[in-house]
mmCIF file of N, CA and C in Angstrom:
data_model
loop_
_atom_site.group_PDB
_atom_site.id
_atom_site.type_symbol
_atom_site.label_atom_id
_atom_site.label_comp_id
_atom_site.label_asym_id
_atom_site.label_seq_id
_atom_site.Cartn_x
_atom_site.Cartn_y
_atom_site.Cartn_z
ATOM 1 N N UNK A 1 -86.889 49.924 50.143
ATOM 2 C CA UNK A 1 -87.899 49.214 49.377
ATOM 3 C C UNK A 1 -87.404 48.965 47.956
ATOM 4 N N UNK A 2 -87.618 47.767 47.408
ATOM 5 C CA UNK A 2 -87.325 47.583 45.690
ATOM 6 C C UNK A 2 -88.757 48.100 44.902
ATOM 7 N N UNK A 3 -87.745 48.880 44.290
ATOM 8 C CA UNK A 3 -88.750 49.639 43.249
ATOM 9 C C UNK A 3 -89.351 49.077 41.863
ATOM 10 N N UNK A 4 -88.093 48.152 41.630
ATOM 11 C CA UNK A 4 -87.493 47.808 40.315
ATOM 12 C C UNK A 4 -86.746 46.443 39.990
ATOM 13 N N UNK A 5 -87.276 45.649 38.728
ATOM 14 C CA UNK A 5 -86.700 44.122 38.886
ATOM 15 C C UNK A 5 -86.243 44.509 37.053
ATOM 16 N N UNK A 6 -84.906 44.515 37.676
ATOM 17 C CA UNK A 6 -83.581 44.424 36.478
ATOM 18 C C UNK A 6 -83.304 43.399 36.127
ATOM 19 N N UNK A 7 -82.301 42.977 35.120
ATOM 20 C CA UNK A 7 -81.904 41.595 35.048
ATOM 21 C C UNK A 7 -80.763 42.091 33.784
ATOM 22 N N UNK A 8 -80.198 41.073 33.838
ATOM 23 C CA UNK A 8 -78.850 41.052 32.365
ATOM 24 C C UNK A 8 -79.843 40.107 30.927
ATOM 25 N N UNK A 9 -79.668 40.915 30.523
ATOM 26 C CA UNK A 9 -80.222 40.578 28.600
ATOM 27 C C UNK A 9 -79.569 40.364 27.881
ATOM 28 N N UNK A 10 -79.603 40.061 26.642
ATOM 29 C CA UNK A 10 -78.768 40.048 25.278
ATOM 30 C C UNK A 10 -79.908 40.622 24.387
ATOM 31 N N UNK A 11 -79.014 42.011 23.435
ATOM 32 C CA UNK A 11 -79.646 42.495 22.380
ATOM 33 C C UNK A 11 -78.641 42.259 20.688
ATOM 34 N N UNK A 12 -79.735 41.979 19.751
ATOM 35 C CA UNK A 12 -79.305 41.492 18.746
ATOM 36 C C UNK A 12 -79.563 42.242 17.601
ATOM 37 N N UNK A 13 -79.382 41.918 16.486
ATOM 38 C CA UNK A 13 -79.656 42.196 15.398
ATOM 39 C C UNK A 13 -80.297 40.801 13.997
ATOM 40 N N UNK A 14 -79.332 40.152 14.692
ATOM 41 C CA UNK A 14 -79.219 38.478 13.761
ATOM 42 C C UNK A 14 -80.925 38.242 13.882
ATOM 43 N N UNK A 15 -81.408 37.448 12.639
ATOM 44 C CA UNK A 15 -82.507 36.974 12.489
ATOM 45 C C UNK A 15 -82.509 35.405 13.248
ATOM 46 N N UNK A 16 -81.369 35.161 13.399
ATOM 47 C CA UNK A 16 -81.254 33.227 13.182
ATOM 48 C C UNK A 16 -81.340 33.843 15.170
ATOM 49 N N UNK A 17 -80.657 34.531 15.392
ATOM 50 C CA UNK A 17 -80.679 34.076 16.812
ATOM 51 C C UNK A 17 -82.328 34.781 17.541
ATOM 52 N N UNK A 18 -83.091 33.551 18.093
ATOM 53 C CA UNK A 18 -84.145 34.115 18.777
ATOM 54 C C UNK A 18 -84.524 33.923 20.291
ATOM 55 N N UNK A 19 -83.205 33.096 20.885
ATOM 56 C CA UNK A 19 -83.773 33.207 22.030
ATOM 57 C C UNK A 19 -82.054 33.131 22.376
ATOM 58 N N UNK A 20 -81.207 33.161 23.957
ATOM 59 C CA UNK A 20 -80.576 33.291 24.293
ATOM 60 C C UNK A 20 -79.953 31.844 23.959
ATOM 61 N N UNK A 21 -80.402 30.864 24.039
ATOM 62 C CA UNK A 21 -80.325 29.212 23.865
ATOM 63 C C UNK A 21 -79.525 28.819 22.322
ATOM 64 N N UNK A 22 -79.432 29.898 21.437
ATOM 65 C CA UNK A 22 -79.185 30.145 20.102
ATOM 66 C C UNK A 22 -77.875 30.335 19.960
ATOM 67 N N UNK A 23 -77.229 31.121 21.014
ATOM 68 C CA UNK A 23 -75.914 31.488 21.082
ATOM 69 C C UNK A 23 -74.982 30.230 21.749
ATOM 70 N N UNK A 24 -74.036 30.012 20.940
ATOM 71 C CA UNK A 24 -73.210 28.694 21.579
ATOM 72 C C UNK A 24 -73.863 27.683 21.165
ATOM 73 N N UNK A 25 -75.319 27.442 20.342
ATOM 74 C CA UNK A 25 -75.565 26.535 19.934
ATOM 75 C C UNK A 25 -74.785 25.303 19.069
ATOM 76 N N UNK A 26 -75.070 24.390 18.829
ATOM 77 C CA UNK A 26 -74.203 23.427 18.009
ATOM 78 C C UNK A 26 -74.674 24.070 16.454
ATOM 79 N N UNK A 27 -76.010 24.333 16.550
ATOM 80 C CA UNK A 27 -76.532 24.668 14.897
ATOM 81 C C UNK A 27 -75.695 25.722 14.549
ATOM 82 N N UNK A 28 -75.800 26.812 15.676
ATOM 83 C CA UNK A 28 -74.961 28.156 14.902
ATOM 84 C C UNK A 28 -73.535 27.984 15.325
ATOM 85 N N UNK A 29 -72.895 27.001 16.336
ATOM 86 C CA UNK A 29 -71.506 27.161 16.568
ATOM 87 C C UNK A 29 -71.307 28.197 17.664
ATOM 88 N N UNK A 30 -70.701 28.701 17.966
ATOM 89 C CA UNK A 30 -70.023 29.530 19.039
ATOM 90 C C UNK A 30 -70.265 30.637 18.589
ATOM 91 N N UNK A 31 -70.653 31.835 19.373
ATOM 92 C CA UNK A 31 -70.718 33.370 18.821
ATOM 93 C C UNK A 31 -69.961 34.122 19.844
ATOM 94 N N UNK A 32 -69.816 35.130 19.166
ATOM 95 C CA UNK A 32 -69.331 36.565 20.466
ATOM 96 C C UNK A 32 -70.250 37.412 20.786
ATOM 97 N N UNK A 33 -70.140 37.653 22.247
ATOM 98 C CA UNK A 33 -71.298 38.333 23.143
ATOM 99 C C UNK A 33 -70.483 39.246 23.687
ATOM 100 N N UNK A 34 -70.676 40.713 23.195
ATOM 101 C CA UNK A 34 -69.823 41.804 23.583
ATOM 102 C C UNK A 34 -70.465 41.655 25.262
ATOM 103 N N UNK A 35 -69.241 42.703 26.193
ATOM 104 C CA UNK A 35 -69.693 42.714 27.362
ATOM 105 C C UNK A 35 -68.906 43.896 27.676
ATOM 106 N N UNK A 36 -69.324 44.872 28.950
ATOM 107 C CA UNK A 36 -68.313 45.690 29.174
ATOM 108 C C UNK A 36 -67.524 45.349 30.195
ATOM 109 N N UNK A 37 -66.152 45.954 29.985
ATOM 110 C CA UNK A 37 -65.151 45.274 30.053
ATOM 111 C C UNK A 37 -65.182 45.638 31.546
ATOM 112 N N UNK A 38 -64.566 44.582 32.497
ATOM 113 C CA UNK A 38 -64.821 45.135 34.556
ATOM 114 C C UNK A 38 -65.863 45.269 34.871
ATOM 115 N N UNK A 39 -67.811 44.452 34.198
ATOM 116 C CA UNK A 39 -68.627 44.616 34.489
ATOM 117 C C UNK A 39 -69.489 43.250 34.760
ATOM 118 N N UNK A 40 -70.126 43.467 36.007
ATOM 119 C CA UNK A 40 -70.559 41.955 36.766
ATOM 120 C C UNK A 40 -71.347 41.051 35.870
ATOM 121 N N UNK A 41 -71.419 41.165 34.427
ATOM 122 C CA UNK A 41 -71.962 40.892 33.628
ATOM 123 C C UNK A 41 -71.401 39.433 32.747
ATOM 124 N N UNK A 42 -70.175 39.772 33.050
ATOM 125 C CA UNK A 42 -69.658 38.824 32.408
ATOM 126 C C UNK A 42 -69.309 37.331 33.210
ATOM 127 N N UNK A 43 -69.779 37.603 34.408
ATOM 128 C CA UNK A 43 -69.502 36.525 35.324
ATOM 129 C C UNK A 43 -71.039 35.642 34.937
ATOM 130 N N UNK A 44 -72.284 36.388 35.025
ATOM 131 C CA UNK A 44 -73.387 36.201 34.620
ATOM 132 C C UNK A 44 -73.621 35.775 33.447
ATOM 133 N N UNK A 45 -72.684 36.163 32.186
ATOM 134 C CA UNK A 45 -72.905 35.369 31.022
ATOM 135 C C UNK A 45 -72.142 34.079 30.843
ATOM 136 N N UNK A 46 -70.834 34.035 32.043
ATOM 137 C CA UNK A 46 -70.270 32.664 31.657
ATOM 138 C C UNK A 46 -70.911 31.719 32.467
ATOM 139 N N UNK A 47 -71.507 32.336 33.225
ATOM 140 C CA UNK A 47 -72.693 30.865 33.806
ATOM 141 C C UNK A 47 -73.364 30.125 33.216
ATOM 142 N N UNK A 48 -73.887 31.581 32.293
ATOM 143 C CA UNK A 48 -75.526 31.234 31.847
ATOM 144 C C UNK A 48 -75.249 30.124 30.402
ATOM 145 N N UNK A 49 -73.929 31.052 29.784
ATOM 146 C CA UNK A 49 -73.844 30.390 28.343
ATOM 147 C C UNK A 49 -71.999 29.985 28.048
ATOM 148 N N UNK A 50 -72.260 29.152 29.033
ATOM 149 C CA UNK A 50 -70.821 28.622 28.454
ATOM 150 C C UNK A 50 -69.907 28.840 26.957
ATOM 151 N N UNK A 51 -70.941 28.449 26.531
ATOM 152 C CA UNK A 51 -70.602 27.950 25.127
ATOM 153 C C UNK A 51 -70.007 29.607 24.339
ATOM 154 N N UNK A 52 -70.323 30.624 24.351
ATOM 155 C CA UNK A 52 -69.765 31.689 23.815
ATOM 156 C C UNK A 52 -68.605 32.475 24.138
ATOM 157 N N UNK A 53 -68.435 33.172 22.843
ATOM 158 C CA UNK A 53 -67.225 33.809 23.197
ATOM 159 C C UNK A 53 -67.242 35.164 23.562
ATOM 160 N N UNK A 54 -66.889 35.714 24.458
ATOM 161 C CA UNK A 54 -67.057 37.078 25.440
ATOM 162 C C UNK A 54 -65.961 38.137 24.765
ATOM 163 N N UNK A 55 -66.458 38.628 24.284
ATOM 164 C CA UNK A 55 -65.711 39.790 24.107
ATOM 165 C C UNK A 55 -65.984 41.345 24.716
ATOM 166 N N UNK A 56 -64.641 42.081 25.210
ATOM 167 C CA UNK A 56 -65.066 42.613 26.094
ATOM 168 C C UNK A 56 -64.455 44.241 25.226
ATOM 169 N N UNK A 57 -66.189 45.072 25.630
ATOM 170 C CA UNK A 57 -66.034 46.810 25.141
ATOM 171 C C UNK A 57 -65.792 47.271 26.106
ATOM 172 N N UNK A 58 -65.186 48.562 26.042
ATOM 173 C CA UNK A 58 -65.114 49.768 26.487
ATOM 174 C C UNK A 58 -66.187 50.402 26.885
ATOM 175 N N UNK A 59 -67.053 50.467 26.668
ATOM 176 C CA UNK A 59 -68.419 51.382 26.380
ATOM 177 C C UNK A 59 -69.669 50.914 25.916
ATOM 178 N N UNK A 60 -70.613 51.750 25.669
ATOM 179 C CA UNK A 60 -72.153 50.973 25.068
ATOM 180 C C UNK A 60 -71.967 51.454 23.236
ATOM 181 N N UNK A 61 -71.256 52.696 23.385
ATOM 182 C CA UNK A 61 -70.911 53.323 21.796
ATOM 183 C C UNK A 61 -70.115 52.126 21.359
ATOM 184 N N UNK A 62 -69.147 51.495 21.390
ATOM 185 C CA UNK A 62 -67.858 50.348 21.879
ATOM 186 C C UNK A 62 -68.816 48.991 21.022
ATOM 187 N N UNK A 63 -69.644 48.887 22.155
ATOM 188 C CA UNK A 63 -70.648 47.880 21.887
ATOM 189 C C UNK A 63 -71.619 47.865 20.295
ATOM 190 N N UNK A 64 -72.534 49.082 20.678
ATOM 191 C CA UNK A 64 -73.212 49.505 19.047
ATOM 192 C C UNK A 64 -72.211 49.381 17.812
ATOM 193 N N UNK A 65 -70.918 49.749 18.014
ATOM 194 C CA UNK A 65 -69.782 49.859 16.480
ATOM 195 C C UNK A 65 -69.747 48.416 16.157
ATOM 196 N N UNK A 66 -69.470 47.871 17.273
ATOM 197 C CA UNK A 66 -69.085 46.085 16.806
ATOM 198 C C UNK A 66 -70.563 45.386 16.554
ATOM 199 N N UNK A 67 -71.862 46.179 16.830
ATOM 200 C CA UNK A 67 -72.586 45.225 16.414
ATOM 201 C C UNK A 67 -72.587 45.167 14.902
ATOM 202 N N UNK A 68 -72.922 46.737 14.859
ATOM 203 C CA UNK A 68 -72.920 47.158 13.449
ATOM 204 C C UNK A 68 -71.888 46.403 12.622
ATOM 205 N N UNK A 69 -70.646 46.405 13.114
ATOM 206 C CA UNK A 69 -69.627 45.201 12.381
ATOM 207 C C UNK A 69 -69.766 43.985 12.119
ATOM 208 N N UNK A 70 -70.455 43.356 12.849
ATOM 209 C CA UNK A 70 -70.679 42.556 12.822
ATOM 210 C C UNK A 70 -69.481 41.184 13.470
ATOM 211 N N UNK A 71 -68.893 42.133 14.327
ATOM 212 C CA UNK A 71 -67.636 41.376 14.997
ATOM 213 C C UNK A 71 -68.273 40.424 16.650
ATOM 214 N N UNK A 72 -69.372 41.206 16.922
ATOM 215 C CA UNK A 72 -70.270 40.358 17.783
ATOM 216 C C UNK A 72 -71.831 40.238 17.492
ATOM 217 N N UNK A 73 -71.942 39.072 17.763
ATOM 218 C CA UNK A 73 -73.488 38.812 17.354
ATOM 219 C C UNK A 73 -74.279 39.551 18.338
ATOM 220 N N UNK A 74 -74.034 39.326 19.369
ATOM 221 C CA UNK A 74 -75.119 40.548 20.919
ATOM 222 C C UNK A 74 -73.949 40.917 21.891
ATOM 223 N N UNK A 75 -74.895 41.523 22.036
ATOM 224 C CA UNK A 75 -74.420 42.479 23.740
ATOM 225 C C UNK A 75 -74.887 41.958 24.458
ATOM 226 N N UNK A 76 -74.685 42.361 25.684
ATOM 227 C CA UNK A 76 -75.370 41.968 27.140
ATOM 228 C C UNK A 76 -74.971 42.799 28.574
ATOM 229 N N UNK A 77 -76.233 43.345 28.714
ATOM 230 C CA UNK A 77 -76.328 44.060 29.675
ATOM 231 C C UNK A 77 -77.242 45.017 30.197
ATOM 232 N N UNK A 78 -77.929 45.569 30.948
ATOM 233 C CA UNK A 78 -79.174 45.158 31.874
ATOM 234 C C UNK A 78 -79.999 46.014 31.242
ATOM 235 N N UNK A 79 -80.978 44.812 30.903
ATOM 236 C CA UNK A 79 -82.313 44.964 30.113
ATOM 237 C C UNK A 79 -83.313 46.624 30.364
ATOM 238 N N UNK A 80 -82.621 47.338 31.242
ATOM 239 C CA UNK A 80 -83.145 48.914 31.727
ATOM 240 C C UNK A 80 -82.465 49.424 30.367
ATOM 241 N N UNK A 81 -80.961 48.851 30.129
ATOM 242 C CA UNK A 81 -80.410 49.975 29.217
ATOM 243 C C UNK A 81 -80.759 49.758 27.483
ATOM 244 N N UNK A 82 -80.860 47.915 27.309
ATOM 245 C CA UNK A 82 -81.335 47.511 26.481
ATOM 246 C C UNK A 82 -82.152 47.943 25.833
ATOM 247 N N UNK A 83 -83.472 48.239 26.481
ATOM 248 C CA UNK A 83 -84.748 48.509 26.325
ATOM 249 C C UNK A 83 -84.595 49.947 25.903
ATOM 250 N N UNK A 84 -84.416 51.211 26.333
ATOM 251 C CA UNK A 84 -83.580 52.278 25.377
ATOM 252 C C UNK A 84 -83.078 52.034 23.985
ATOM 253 N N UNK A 85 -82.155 51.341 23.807
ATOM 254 C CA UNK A 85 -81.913 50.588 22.597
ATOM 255 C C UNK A 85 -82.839 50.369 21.699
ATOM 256 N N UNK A 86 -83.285 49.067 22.020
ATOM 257 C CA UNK A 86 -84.494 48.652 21.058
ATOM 258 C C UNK A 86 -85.359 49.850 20.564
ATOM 259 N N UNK A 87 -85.843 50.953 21.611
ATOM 260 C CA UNK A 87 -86.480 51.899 21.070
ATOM 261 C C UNK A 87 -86.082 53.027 20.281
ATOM 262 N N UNK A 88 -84.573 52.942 20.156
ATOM 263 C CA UNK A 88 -83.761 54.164 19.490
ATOM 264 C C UNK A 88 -83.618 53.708 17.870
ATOM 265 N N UNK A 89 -83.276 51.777 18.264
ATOM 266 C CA UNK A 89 -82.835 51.161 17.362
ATOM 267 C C UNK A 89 -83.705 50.085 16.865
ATOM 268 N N UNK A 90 -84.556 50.310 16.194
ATOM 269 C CA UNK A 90 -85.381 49.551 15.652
ATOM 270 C C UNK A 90 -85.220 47.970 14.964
ATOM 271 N N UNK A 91 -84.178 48.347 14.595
ATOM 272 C CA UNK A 91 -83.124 46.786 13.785
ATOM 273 C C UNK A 91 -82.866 45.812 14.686
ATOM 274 N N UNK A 92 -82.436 46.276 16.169
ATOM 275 C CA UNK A 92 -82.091 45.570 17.096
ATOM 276 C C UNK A 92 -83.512 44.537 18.186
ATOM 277 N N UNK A 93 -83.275 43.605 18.792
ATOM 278 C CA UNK A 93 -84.293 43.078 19.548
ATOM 279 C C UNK A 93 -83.467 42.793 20.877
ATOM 280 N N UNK A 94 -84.624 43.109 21.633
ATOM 281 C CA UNK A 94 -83.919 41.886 23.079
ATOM 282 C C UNK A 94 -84.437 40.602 23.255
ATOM 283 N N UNK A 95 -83.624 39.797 23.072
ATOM 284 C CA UNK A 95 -84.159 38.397 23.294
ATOM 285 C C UNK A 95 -84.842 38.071 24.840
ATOM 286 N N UNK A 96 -86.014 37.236 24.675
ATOM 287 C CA UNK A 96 -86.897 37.113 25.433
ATOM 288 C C UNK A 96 -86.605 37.061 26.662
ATOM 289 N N UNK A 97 -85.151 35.945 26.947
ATOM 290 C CA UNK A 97 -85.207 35.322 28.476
ATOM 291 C C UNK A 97 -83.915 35.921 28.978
ATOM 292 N N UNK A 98 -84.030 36.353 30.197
ATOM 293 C CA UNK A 98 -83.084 36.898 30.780
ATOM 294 C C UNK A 98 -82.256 36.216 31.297
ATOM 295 N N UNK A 99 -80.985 36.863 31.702
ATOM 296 C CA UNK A 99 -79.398 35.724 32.331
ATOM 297 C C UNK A 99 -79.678 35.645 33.719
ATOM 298 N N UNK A 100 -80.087 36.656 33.985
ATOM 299 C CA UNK A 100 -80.347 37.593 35.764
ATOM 300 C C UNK A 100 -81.251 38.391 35.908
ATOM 301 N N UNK A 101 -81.641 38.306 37.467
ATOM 302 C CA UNK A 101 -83.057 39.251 37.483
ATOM 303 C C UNK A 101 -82.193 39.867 39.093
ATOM 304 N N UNK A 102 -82.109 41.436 39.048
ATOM 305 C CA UNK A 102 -82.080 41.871 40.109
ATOM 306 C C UNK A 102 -82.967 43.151 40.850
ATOM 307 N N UNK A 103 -83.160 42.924 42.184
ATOM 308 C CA UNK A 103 -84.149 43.859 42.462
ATOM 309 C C UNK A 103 -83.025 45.340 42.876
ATOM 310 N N UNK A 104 -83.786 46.342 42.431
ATOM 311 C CA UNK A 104 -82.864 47.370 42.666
ATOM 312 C C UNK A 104 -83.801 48.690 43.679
ATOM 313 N N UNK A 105 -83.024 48.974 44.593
ATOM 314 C CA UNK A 105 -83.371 49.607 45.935
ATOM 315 C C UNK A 105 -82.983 50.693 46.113
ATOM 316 N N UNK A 106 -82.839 51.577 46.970
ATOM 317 C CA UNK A 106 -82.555 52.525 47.568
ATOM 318 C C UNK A 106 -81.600 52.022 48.397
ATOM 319 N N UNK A 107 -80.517 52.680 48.623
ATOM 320 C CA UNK A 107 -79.448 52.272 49.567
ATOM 321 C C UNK A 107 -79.889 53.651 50.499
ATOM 322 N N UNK A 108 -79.212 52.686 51.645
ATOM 323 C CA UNK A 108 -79.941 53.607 52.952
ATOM 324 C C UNK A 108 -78.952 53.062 54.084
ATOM 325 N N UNK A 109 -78.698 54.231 54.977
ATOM 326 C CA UNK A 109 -77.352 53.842 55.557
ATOM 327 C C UNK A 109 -78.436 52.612 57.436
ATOM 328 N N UNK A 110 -77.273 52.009 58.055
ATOM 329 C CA UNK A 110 -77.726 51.026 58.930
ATOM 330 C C UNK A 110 -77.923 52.115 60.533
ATOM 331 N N UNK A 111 -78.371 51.202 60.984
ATOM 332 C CA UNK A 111 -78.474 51.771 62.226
ATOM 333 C C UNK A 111 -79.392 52.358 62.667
ATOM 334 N N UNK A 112 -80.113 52.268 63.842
ATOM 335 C CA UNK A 112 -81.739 52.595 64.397
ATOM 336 C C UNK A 112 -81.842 54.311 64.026
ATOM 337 N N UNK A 113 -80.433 54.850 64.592
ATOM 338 C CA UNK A 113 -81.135 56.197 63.898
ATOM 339 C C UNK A 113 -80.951 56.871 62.580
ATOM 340 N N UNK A 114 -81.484 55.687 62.126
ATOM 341 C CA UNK A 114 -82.303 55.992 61.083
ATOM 342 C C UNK A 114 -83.078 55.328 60.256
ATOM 343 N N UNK A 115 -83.724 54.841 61.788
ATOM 344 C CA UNK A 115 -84.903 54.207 61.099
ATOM 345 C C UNK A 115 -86.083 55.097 60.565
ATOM 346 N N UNK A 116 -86.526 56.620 61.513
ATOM 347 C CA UNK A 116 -87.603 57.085 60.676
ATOM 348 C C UNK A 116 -87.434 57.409 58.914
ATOM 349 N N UNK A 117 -85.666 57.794 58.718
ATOM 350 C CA UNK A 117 -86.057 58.245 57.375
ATOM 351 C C UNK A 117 -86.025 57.201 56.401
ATOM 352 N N UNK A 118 -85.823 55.876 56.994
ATOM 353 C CA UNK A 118 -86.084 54.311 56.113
ATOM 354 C C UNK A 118 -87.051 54.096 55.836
ATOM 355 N N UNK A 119 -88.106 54.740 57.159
ATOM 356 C CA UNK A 119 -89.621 54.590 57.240
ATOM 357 C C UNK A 119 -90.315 55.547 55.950
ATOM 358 N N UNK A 120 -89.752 56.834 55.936
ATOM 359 C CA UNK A 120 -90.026 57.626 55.034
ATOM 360 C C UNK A 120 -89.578 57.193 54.102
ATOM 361 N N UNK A 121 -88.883 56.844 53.542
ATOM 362 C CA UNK A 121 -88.106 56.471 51.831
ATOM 363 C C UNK A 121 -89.522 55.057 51.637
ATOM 364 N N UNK A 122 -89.027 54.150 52.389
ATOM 365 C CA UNK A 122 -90.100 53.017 51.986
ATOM 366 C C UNK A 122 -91.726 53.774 51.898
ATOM 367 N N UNK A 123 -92.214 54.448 52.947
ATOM 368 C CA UNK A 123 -93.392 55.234 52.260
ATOM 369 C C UNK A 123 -93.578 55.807 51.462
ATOM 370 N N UNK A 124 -92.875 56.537 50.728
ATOM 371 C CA UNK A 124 -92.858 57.421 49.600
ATOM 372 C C UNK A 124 -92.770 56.495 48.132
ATOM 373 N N UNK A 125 -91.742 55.225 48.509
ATOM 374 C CA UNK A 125 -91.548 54.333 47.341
ATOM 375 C C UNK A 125 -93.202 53.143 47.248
ATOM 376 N N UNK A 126 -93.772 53.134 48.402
ATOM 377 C CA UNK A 126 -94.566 52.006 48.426
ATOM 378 C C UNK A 126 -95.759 52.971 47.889
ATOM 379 N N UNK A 127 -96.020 54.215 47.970
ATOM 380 C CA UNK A 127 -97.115 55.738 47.923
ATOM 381 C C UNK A 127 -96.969 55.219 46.105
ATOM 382 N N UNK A 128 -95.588 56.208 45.705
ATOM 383 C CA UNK A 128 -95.834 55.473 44.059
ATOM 384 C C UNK A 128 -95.832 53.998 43.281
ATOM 385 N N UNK A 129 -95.651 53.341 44.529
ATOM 386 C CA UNK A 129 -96.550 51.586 43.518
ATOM 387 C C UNK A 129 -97.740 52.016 43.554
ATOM 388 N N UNK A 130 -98.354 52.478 44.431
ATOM 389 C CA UNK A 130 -99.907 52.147 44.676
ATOM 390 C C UNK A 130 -100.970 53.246 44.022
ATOM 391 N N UNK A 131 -99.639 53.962 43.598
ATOM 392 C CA UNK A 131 -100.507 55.240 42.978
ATOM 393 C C UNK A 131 -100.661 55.325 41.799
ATOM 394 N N UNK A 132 -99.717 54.315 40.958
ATOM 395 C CA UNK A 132 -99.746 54.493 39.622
ATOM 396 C C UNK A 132 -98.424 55.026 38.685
ATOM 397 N N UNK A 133 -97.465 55.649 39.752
ATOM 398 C CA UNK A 133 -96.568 56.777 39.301
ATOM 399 C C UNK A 133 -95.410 55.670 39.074
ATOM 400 N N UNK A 134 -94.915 54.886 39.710
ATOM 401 C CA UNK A 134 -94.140 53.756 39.415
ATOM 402 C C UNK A 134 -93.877 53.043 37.922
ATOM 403 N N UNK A 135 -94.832 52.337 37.971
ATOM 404 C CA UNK A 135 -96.058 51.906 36.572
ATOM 405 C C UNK A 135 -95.281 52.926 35.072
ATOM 406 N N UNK A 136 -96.253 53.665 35.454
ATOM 407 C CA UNK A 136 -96.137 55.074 34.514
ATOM 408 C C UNK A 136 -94.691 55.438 34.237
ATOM 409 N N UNK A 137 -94.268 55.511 34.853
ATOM 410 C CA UNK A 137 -92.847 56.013 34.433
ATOM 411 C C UNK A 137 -91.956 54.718 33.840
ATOM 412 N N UNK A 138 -92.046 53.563 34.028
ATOM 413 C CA UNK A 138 -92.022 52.325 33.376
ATOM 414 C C UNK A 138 -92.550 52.249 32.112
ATOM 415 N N UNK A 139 -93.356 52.407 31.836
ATOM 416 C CA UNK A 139 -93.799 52.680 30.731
ATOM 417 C C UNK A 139 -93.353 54.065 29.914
ATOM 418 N N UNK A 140 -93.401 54.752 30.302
ATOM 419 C CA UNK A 140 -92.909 56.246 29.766
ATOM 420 C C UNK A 140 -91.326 56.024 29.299
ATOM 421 N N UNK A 141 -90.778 55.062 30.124
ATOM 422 C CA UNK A 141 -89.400 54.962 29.601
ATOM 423 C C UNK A 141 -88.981 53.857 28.592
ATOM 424 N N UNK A 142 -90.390 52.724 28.362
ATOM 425 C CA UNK A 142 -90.535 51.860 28.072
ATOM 426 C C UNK A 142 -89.166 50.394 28.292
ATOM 427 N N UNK A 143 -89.480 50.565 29.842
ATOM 428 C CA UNK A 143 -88.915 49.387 30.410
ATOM 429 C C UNK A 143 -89.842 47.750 30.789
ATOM 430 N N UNK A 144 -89.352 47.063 30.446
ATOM 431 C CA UNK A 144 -90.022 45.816 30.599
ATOM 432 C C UNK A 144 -90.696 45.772 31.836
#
């Protein structure tokens, strides 16, 4: 069962940039959008935004140093981890519209036997949508 709808973001600091549409613009010119480096992310940002320049971290620490530098205008990468961010880092925003939206599941191995404990995982996951506990912990972690 999907529990959870992820997606790839960009988080900023810049005042001028307010929506993802900002970056690569003609007004602001071309920017750099840190990314981590061997992460499906960057295939997702050269779709979305041609127009920028990808620069690629090591890490999310990697990422935070160069914002602070000011050697990339945003990051990008999935709005679960973002959202942590914004709340640690007050200076920072996530811009509104996302690159990607993915649903994220339980992996569960194939084959009939095992279908009862598929049956069980999806009950237990469909028990906390309906109960509230889902929700709640979304909020508690303050994820979008």
């Amino acid at each position: 069962s999907r529990y959870y709808l992820d997606g790839t973001a960009l988080i900023t600091k810049l005042p001028l940039i307010a929506d993802v549409s900002d970056l690569g613009s003609p007004v602001l010119g071309s920017q750099h959008v840190g990314v981590l480096n061997h992460s499906s992310t960057i295939d997702i940002v050269r779709s979305r935004l041609p127009g920028v320049q990808l620069v690629g971290v090591n890490s999310y620490q990697d990422a935070l140093e160069q914002l602070e530098a000011g050697t990339i205008a945003a990051f990008a990468a999935d709005v679960s981890i973002l959202s942590g961010w914004e709340q640690e880092y007050p200076q920072y925003r996530n811009l509104p519209t996302l690159l990607s939206a993915e649903a994220l599941a339980i992996a569960l191995p194939r084959g009939l036997q095992y279908q009862d404990l598929r049956e069980n995982v999806n009950n237990i996951v469909e028990g906390w949508a309906e109960n509230g506990w889902l929700q709640e912990r979304m909020e508690y972690w303050g994820l979008p």
